[in-house]
Amino acid sequence: MIPNLNHQENIKQDTFAFIKALNESDYSGEIAKSYASRLAVATDNSVYQCLPQAVIYPKSTQDIVLICQLAQQPEFVDIRFSPRGGGTGTNGQSLTNDIVLDLSKYMNNILEINAEESWVRVQTGVVKDQLNDALRAHGLFFSPDLSTSNRATIGGMISNDASGQGSLIYGKTSDHVLALTSVLIDGSLLETKPLTAIDLMEQVERQDSIGAIYRQVIDTCESQKENIEQSFPKLNRFLTGYDLKHVYDHDTGTVDLTRILCGAEGSLAFITEATLHVQTIPTYRTLFNIKYDSFQSALQNAPFLVEANALSVETVDSTVLNLAKEDIVWHSVKELITDVPGQVLDGINIVEFAEADEAIQQQKIDALIVKLDTLISNKEAGVIGYQICNDLADINKVYGMRKKAVGLLGKADSTAKPIAFVEDTCVPPENLAQYIIEFRQLLDDKGLHYGMFGHVDAGVLHVRPALDLCDPEQEKLMREVSDKVVALTAKYKGLMWGEHGKGFRSEYGPAFFGEVLFNELRKIKTVFDPLNRVNPGKICTPIDSTEQLVSVDAVKRGAFDRQIPVKVRESYAPAIDCNGNGLCFNYDTTSPMCPSVKVSKDRVHSPKGRAGLMREWLRQLANNDIDILQLESDLYAGKNASIFTRFKNTLAKRSGEYDFSHEVMEAMKGCLACKACSSQCPIQVDVPTFRARFMHLYHDRYLRPMKDYFVAYVEQYAPLMGEMPRFFNFFTGLKVTSILTEKIVGMVDIPQLSSPTLKSSLKKNDITEFDLQKLQALSAAEREQYVLIVQDPFTTYYDADVVRDLLLTIKKLGYKPVMLPFKPNGKPQHIKGFLSKFAKTAKDSADFLNQMADLNIAMVGTDPAMVLCYRDEYEQALGNKRGEFDVQLFQEWLKPRLIGDAKPSVGADFYLLGHCTEKTAEPTSGNDWAVIFKHFGGSLSEVAVGCCGMAGTYGHDAGKLAESKAIYSLSWEAAIAQHERSQCLATGYSCRSQVKRIEGETLKHPVQALLSLL
Ligand SMILES: Cc1cc2nc3c(=O)[nH]c(=O)nc-3n(C[C@H](O)[C@H](O)[C@H](O)COP(=O)(O)OP(=O)(O)OC[C@H]3O[C@@H](n4cnc5c(N)ncnc54)[C@H](O)[C@@H]3O)c2cc1C
Ligand code: SF4
Ligand code: SF4
């Protein structure tokens, strides 16, 4: 049995008192101090881990003013704060052991859009894609781009001075910031924008911290004019971190403190609002995917492409391409980047042209086509082919792949994982090819694996060497490589941080700025933050401070993870491998990725949050000398704790006894087990798998709630109740039964059993009964005409019409459907972590289905989640004992059997709202249905929706009812409202029952619509 994990990382006394005082003030935001909430922000995408004291989520600028004013009280002067947005930094910029000030949760409103004057005012917790979605209706967009655009915030972009694809034309974030509202640590409000003459004079004469800031900045810029000119390299990605080059215009005398804040990595002030310049969306866009025989050829050809006046040129190497090919994302681009027959494709350049004038655009495209054709026919420059996309959706797909590639670089099968520490160097573009040769040599000499891609137009190279930081020797190697890359980059007159900021690389700041200029930075830090309380250690320290800068030698995640035994790390790889890139925070409500974090806005309830908790749980168990793998095998062997022990432990839990496992359990209970993470996360962090294992172990210590049994045994009681549906429906339909079910069992909206039953429909519709001997006697040709239908408890007993229509459709198509006897699938047991029972159910069912598979007759199931369980959970539970049986989804079975020409269109348009488990695990499913409908004269389009909020039984859990409905309203509500209800289709039983209970009317399954077309 797992022990009670009662060790707590205690919060410091002054922080405790501060939180108490804040709670008692007019502060309107939220404060989190649970271990789980602190752990959720203890990492970003870097290798570092710092546990904060607490996390504060302000709701307004005034809240932050209050926080800072309170922090001025003498008893709180040792408390420090680090602002945080999406937490996607690659170098630990937002990490701290003090208090995290997270602006992403509440301060995410778009305040004003002025389309005429091309600007927008936002709170800084707004996500970049959220902003562009709002601007699209006005024909505008915020142009600085970055790979993390679906979760990085404007505050994080400003503070890291983010940029990416298209930066030669669009510049960096700082080029588009018109004004900022910030709060200083002393509580004063700093409004910044370009100031000239009188306005400037007024500020300089102020006798407060703001006056001191202006005076210091002007003094530094005037006294160091030449030094600044010489030290800041003339690169597109200039030297960030107190941008002395752009803050003061010596010709006009204009001072813009906004420039100092951009790229300051939250080390000067808390930026709460930003006014941003926005641009017109280019009307014409064209993308060339140019293919090369090697990465080096692609790199060397880049200047030639830049000369073609492209908006951007991006290079991707074969390692990254191959990683993308193995990921779900490749499915969306495989037609846009095809292989070249007879040639090895080892690198590509993605080149974009974007113009408002069609003629200019065409001219550029034609010119490049001529040049590329010449190179190809002369076999020059390693160009082996190219493809052009003009369609915006296709262009977005290619960029989607490119953006995900950064995350994919973090994926690896070995214990050495590609990590960020030298991942965004920047050199003058003309030096890039030579620089990369030396860079590769450096990594090759150390025997390190890596993939590369970059914004070659700007000289930025993305590379993540693979290291195992659980090995202390490899940690030393990281430091060695880091130092060598610093030297190499300096040799090529470049920058160590071309894109992602400094964070824990701040220690290299003096080397790049030079001692004199670095001292000026420290003077600037002093006037903003004299006591080093704002994101301390990042970029620089105040001039009189003796504190150190943060360093690449800081405590890393590996230091914690290495405490977990290797075997456990391997076994729990889906949790251990999360690298914190934050893709699971995707703000897009129409994406299936993590409904629980979307609805709760709580990072604890994200795949990353759950993976982090799991790692810590495993670490604590290891430190308690618990062999978790042994415990699990004991449970499988039936060695459970006694009911008395569990009762005793549960009483202790009810009386408030702390156990870290309860915090983990809370996070796991919020998970819908929709499995979107297991395919959408670039590292394939698979929460439902480790969640089930955790629950299995947890409930050996603590009693289960009654609803767990209610869910897990549905496959046992539904067939019995299904024999007398009207009798049971009468009881479950009574108000008193609903009240009792909610109060006693904790479940709501229990669905009614199907009446008439499936059994009676089969008889009425003359469906062949299952007779094994008869089937065995069929010839091979006859078997081709048969289809075996695999039942699941939900459609068979609660949605029998769907199964009936499936059988009728199969019949109408000229095949003979045969219903297999009902066999429990086990998925409900898996969801609730009854893993020992699930193993038995899965074994029984697999034995049966393998026996049926010997008949060599196709097997088809109805509900996607249940069918996919045979592929995934069965594989995990049974390994090679699973056997080779294959249960197909209806569309998988039918599509290859379509013969002859498509029927003429009958004008029937249908809309498919896909099941999240299905469309993430089998991304071609929507398209397969579309092909089938077209074949029979209909049309079907896939509607972009996230999760419906039901996810099996989650939506029936009384404690989750509000969340379930809120998830529905994130995307399904609007999607359903936009289309004729009768034309909306859903493959998932859960989705149909969620629509029914919320809209009062169910949706059809696609087979039912198909039947109407036949
Ligand atoms: C897979 C991957 C790809 C990436 N690709 C790119 C890329 O193409 N281009 C690029 O530029 N970057 C890239 N990054 C780095 C990172 O995503 C960006 O720099 C991003 O702008 C950070 O935004 P965030 O909201 O996540 O900020 P966080 O990580 O939360 O914070 C970043 C810094 O900003 C400070 N900060 C945040 N909000 C505020 C505020 N309101 N006031 C003051 N300070 C604040 C924090 O203290 C911290 O120092 C990538 C990262 C990953 C993981
Ligand atoms: S769970 Fe996956 S997507 Fe989320 S942070 Fe971890 S690796 Fe990234
Ligand atoms: S299974 Fe779904 S709800 Fe659970 S963590 Fe993964 S994406 Fe989120």
PDB file of N, CA and C in Angstrom, residues 405-464:
ATOM      1  N   ALA A 405       7.211  21.701 -34.784  1.00  0.00           N
ATOM      2  CA  ALA A 405       8.529  21.076 -34.884  1.00  0.00           C
ATOM      3  C   ALA A 405       9.419  21.462 -33.702  1.00  0.00           C
ATOM      4  N   VAL A 406       9.257  22.689 -33.190  1.00  0.00           N
ATOM      5  CA  VAL A 406      10.092  23.116 -32.053  1.00  0.00           C
ATOM      6  C   VAL A 406       9.822  22.195 -30.863  1.00  0.00           C
ATOM      7  N   GLY A 407       8.553  21.900 -30.663  1.00  0.00           N
ATOM      8  CA  GLY A 407       8.186  21.004 -29.569  1.00  0.00           C
ATOM      9  C   GLY A 407       8.654  19.593 -29.853  1.00  0.00           C
ATOM     10  N   LEU A 408       8.572  19.202 -31.131  1.00  0.00           N
ATOM     11  CA  LEU A 408       8.960  17.838 -31.491  1.00  0.00           C
ATOM     12  C   LEU A 408      10.451  17.602 -31.257  1.00  0.00           C
ATOM     13  N   LEU A 409      11.204  18.712 -31.309  1.00  0.00           N
ATOM     14  CA  LEU A 409      12.636  18.561 -31.033  1.00  0.00           C
ATOM     15  C   LEU A 409      12.866  18.023 -29.626  1.00  0.00           C
ATOM     16  N   GLY A 410      11.846  18.161 -28.784  1.00  0.00           N
ATOM     17  CA  GLY A 410      11.976  17.680 -27.403  1.00  0.00           C
ATOM     18  C   GLY A 410      11.658  16.202 -27.272  1.00  0.00           C
ATOM     19  N   LYS A 411      11.301  15.560 -28.388  1.00  0.00           N
ATOM     20  CA  LYS A 411      10.883  14.162 -28.317  1.00  0.00           C
ATOM     21  C   LYS A 411      12.069  13.248 -28.619  1.00  0.00           C
ATOM     22  N   ALA A 412      12.210  12.231 -27.847  1.00  0.00           N
ATOM     23  CA  ALA A 412      13.279  11.268 -28.130  1.00  0.00           C
ATOM     24  C   ALA A 412      12.968   9.992 -27.376  1.00  0.00           C
ATOM     25  N   ASP A 413      13.382   8.884 -27.962  1.00  0.00           N
ATOM     26  CA  ASP A 413      13.084   7.611 -27.307  1.00  0.00           C
ATOM     27  C   ASP A 413      14.092   7.262 -26.221  1.00  0.00           C
ATOM     28  N   SER A 414      15.289   7.829 -26.310  1.00  0.00           N
ATOM     29  CA  SER A 414      16.308   7.437 -25.329  1.00  0.00           C
ATOM     30  C   SER A 414      16.162   8.280 -24.064  1.00  0.00           C
ATOM     31  N   THR A 415      17.013   8.019 -23.079  1.00  0.00           N
ATOM     32  CA  THR A 415      16.941   8.811 -21.851  1.00  0.00           C
ATOM     33  C   THR A 415      17.502  10.218 -22.069  1.00  0.00           C
ATOM     34  N   ALA A 416      18.330  10.358 -23.111  1.00  0.00           N
ATOM     35  CA  ALA A 416      18.831  11.699 -23.439  1.00  0.00           C
ATOM     36  C   ALA A 416      17.737  12.435 -24.197  1.00  0.00           C
ATOM     37  N   LYS A 417      17.324  13.567 -23.671  1.00  0.00           N
ATOM     38  CA  LYS A 417      16.231  14.325 -24.295  1.00  0.00           C
ATOM     39  C   LYS A 417      16.778  15.632 -24.861  1.00  0.00           C
ATOM     40  N   PRO A 418      16.297  16.012 -26.041  1.00  0.00           N
ATOM     41  CA  PRO A 418      16.732  17.298 -26.590  1.00  0.00           C
ATOM     42  C   PRO A 418      16.308  18.434 -25.659  1.00  0.00           C
ATOM     43  N   ILE A 419      17.259  19.248 -25.267  1.00  0.00           N
ATOM     44  CA  ILE A 419      16.929  20.294 -24.280  1.00  0.00           C
ATOM     45  C   ILE A 419      17.340  21.676 -24.775  1.00  0.00           C
ATOM     46  N   ALA A 420      16.680  22.681 -24.210  1.00  0.00           N
ATOM     47  CA  ALA A 420      16.949  24.067 -24.598  1.00  0.00           C
ATOM     48  C   ALA A 420      18.059  24.622 -23.717  1.00  0.00           C
ATOM     49  N   PHE A 421      19.129  25.096 -24.306  1.00  0.00           N
ATOM     50  CA  PHE A 421      20.123  25.895 -23.578  1.00  0.00           C
ATOM     51  C   PHE A 421      21.006  26.650 -24.555  1.00  0.00           C
ATOM     52  N   VAL A 422      21.047  26.181 -25.818  1.00  0.00           N
ATOM     53  CA  VAL A 422      21.800  26.924 -26.847  1.00  0.00           C
ATOM     54  C   VAL A 422      20.890  26.985 -28.074  1.00  0.00           C
ATOM     55  N   GLU A 423      19.569  27.157 -27.829  1.00  0.00           N
ATOM     56  CA  GLU A 423      18.598  26.834 -28.875  1.00  0.00           C
ATOM     57  C   GLU A 423      18.200  27.973 -29.773  1.00  0.00           C
ATOM     58  N   ASP A 424      18.759  29.170 -29.570  1.00  0.00           N
ATOM     59  CA  ASP A 424      18.271  30.281 -30.394  1.00  0.00           C
ATOM     60  C   ASP A 424      19.380  31.275 -30.723  1.00  0.00           C
ATOM     61  N   THR A 425      20.583  30.739 -30.973  1.00  0.00           N
ATOM     62  CA  THR A 425      21.686  31.656 -31.274  1.00  0.00           C
ATOM     63  C   THR A 425      21.401  32.386 -32.580  1.00  0.00           C
ATOM     64  N   CYS A 426      22.035  33.538 -32.725  1.00  0.00           N
ATOM     65  CA  CYS A 426      21.788  34.361 -33.909  1.00  0.00           C
ATOM     66  C   CYS A 426      23.122  34.941 -34.374  1.00  0.00           C
ATOM     67  N   VAL A 427      23.432  34.765 -35.630  1.00  0.00           N
ATOM     68  CA  VAL A 427      24.659  35.368 -36.182  1.00  0.00           C
ATOM     69  C   VAL A 427      24.271  36.114 -37.459  1.00  0.00           C
ATOM     70  N   PRO A 428      25.117  37.007 -37.943  1.00  0.00           N
ATOM     71  CA  PRO A 428      24.775  37.667 -39.205  1.00  0.00           C
ATOM     72  C   PRO A 428      24.480  36.588 -40.259  1.00  0.00           C
ATOM     73  N   PRO A 429      23.371  36.725 -40.992  1.00  0.00           N
ATOM     74  CA  PRO A 429      22.946  35.646 -41.901  1.00  0.00           C
ATOM     75  C   PRO A 429      24.046  35.174 -42.847  1.00  0.00           C
ATOM     76  N   GLU A 430      24.930  36.094 -43.243  1.00  0.00           N
ATOM     77  CA  GLU A 430      25.989  35.692 -44.183  1.00  0.00           C
ATOM     78  C   GLU A 430      26.993  34.739 -43.512  1.00  0.00           C
ATOM     79  N   ASN A 431      27.043  34.750 -42.180  1.00  0.00           N
ATOM     80  CA  ASN A 431      27.974  33.856 -41.458  1.00  0.00           C
ATOM     81  C   ASN A 431      27.333  32.518 -41.094  1.00  0.00           C
ATOM     82  N   LEU A 432      26.019  32.411 -41.324  1.00  0.00           N
ATOM     83  CA  LEU A 432      25.274  31.293 -40.752  1.00  0.00           C
ATOM     84  C   LEU A 432      25.776  29.917 -41.205  1.00  0.00           C
ATOM     85  N   ALA A 433      25.952  29.751 -42.526  1.00  0.00           N
ATOM     86  CA  ALA A 433      26.309  28.415 -43.036  1.00  0.00           C
ATOM     87  C   ALA A 433      27.634  27.958 -42.395  1.00  0.00           C
ATOM     88  N   GLN A 434      28.639  28.867 -42.358  1.00  0.00           N
ATOM     89  CA  GLN A 434      29.951  28.504 -41.797  1.00  0.00           C
ATOM     90  C   GLN A 434      29.828  28.255 -40.283  1.00  0.00           C
ATOM     91  N   TYR A 435      29.044  29.108 -39.648  1.00  0.00           N
ATOM     92  CA  TYR A 435      28.829  28.984 -38.195  1.00  0.00           C
ATOM     93  C   TYR A 435      28.231  27.612 -37.872  1.00  0.00           C
ATOM     94  N   ILE A 436      27.273  27.199 -38.711  1.00  0.00           N
ATOM     95  CA  ILE A 436      26.612  25.915 -38.443  1.00  0.00           C
ATOM     96  C   ILE A 436      27.588  24.755 -38.616  1.00  0.00           C
ATOM     97  N   ILE A 437      28.502  24.871 -39.571  1.00  0.00           N
ATOM     98  CA  ILE A 437      29.490  23.791 -39.747  1.00  0.00           C
ATOM     99  C   ILE A 437      30.266  23.610 -38.435  1.00  0.00           C
ATOM    100  N   GLU A 438      30.704  24.731 -37.856  1.00  0.00           N
ATOM    101  CA  GLU A 438      31.492  24.637 -36.605  1.00  0.00           C
ATOM    102  C   GLU A 438      30.626  24.180 -35.429  1.00  0.00           C
ATOM    103  N   PHE A 439      29.392  24.665 -35.437  1.00  0.00           N
ATOM    104  CA  PHE A 439      28.459  24.293 -34.358  1.00  0.00           C
ATOM    105  C   PHE A 439      28.247  22.772 -34.382  1.00  0.00           C
ATOM    106  N   ARG A 440      28.027  22.265 -35.588  1.00  0.00           N
ATOM    107  CA  ARG A 440      27.779  20.813 -35.717  1.00  0.00           C
ATOM    108  C   ARG A 440      29.010  20.036 -35.269  1.00  0.00           C
ATOM    109  N   GLN A 441      30.172  20.551 -35.661  1.00  0.00           N
ATOM    110  CA  GLN A 441      31.416  19.873 -35.291  1.00  0.00           C
ATOM    111  C   GLN A 441      31.522  19.770 -33.770  1.00  0.00           C
ATOM    112  N   LEU A 442      31.195  20.910 -33.127  1.00  0.00           N
ATOM    113  CA  LEU A 442      31.270  20.965 -31.660  1.00  0.00           C
ATOM    114  C   LEU A 442      30.368  19.876 -31.041  1.00  0.00           C
ATOM    115  N   LEU A 443      29.150  19.775 -31.567  1.00  0.00           N
ATOM    116  CA  LEU A 443      28.207  18.795 -31.005  1.00  0.00           C
ATOM    117  C   LEU A 443      28.614  17.371 -31.383  1.00  0.00           C
ATOM    118  N   ASP A 444      29.081  17.215 -32.637  1.00  0.00           N
ATOM    119  CA  ASP A 444      29.498  15.879 -33.082  1.00  0.00           C
ATOM    120  C   ASP A 444      30.687  15.386 -32.250  1.00  0.00           C
ATOM    121  N   ASP A 445      31.624  16.293 -31.939  1.00  0.00           N
ATOM    122  CA  ASP A 445      32.796  15.903 -31.138  1.00  0.00           C
ATOM    123  C   ASP A 445      32.378  15.357 -29.773  1.00  0.00           C
ATOM    124  N   LYS A 446      31.243  15.842 -29.281  1.00  0.00           N
ATOM    125  CA  LYS A 446      30.777  15.364 -27.969  1.00  0.00           C
ATOM    126  C   LYS A 446      29.828  14.181 -28.121  1.00  0.00           C
ATOM    127  N   GLY A 447      29.619  13.760 -29.349  1.00  0.00           N
ATOM    128  CA  GLY A 447      28.740  12.606 -29.602  1.00  0.00           C
ATOM    129  C   GLY A 447      27.280  12.903 -29.303  1.00  0.00           C
ATOM    130  N   LEU A 448      26.870  14.162 -29.430  1.00  0.00           N
ATOM    131  CA  LEU A 448      25.489  14.524 -29.084  1.00  0.00           C
ATOM    132  C   LEU A 448      24.574  14.453 -30.300  1.00  0.00           C
ATOM    133  N   HIS A 449      23.339  14.016 -30.059  1.00  0.00           N
ATOM    134  CA  HIS A 449      22.335  14.013 -31.128  1.00  0.00           C
ATOM    135  C   HIS A 449      21.578  15.328 -31.092  1.00  0.00           C
ATOM    136  N   TYR A 450      21.123  15.770 -32.247  1.00  0.00           N
ATOM    137  CA  TYR A 450      20.394  17.049 -32.294  1.00  0.00           C
ATOM    138  C   TYR A 450      19.644  17.154 -33.618  1.00  0.00           C
ATOM    139  N   GLY A 451      18.625  17.997 -33.644  1.00  0.00           N
ATOM    140  CA  GLY A 451      17.938  18.358 -34.888  1.00  0.00           C
ATOM    141  C   GLY A 451      18.054  19.867 -35.030  1.00  0.00           C
ATOM    142  N   MET A 452      17.975  20.372 -36.259  1.00  0.00           N
ATOM    143  CA  MET A 452      18.168  21.820 -36.444  1.00  0.00           C
ATOM    144  C   MET A 452      17.124  22.409 -37.370  1.00  0.00           C
ATOM    145  N   PHE A 453      16.690  23.585 -37.079  1.00  0.00           N
ATOM    146  CA  PHE A 453      15.994  24.383 -38.073  1.00  0.00           C
ATOM    147  C   PHE A 453      16.128  25.833 -37.670  1.00  0.00           C
ATOM    148  N   GLY A 454      15.808  26.717 -38.588  1.00  0.00           N
ATOM    149  CA  GLY A 454      16.016  28.099 -38.193  1.00  0.00           C
ATOM    150  C   GLY A 454      15.394  29.109 -39.110  1.00  0.00           C
ATOM    151  N   HIS A 455      15.399  30.358 -38.603  1.00  0.00           N
ATOM    152  CA  HIS A 455      14.951  31.482 -39.421  1.00  0.00           C
ATOM    153  C   HIS A 455      16.208  31.970 -40.123  1.00  0.00           C
ATOM    154  N   VAL A 456      16.536  31.325 -41.228  1.00  0.00           N
ATOM    155  CA  VAL A 456      17.821  31.610 -41.854  1.00  0.00           C
ATOM    156  C   VAL A 456      17.910  33.037 -42.357  1.00  0.00           C
ATOM    157  N   ASP A 457      16.735  33.628 -42.671  1.00  0.00           N
ATOM    158  CA  ASP A 457      16.762  35.025 -43.146  1.00  0.00           C
ATOM    159  C   ASP A 457      17.307  35.957 -42.069  1.00  0.00           C
ATOM    160  N   ALA A 458      17.095  35.596 -40.790  1.00  0.00           N
ATOM    161  CA  ALA A 458      17.555  36.445 -39.698  1.00  0.00           C
ATOM    162  C   ALA A 458      18.808  35.883 -39.024  1.00  0.00           C
ATOM    163  N   GLY A 459      19.301  34.764 -39.525  1.00  0.00           N
ATOM    164  CA  GLY A 459      20.510  34.164 -38.953  1.00  0.00           C
ATOM    165  C   GLY A 459      20.263  33.436 -37.639  1.00  0.00           C
ATOM    166  N   VAL A 460      19.000  33.086 -37.371  1.00  0.00           N
ATOM    167  CA  VAL A 460      18.688  32.414 -36.094  1.00  0.00           C
ATOM    168  C   VAL A 460      18.649  30.903 -36.294  1.00  0.00           C
ATOM    169  N   LEU A 461      19.318  30.211 -35.406  1.00  0.00           N
ATOM    170  CA  LEU A 461      19.390  28.748 -35.507  1.00  0.00           C
ATOM    171  C   LEU A 461      18.736  28.117 -34.290  1.00  0.00           C
ATOM    172  N   HIS A 462      17.814  27.169 -34.555  1.00  0.00           N
ATOM    173  CA  HIS A 462      17.212  26.434 -33.441  1.00  0.00           C
ATOM    174  C   HIS A 462      17.834  25.044 -33.371  1.00  0.00           C
ATOM    175  N   VAL A 463      18.428  24.727 -32.248  1.00  0.00           N
ATOM    176  CA  VAL A 463      19.021  23.400 -32.074  1.00  0.00           C
ATOM    177  C   VAL A 463      18.895  22.993 -30.616  1.00  0.00           C
ATOM    178  N   ARG A 464      18.514  21.760 -30.397  1.00  0.00           N
ATOM    179  CA  ARG A 464      18.417  21.266 -29.018  1.00  0.00           C
ATOM    180  C   ARG A 464      19.214  19.968 -28.902  1.00  0.00           C
TER     181      ARG A 464
END
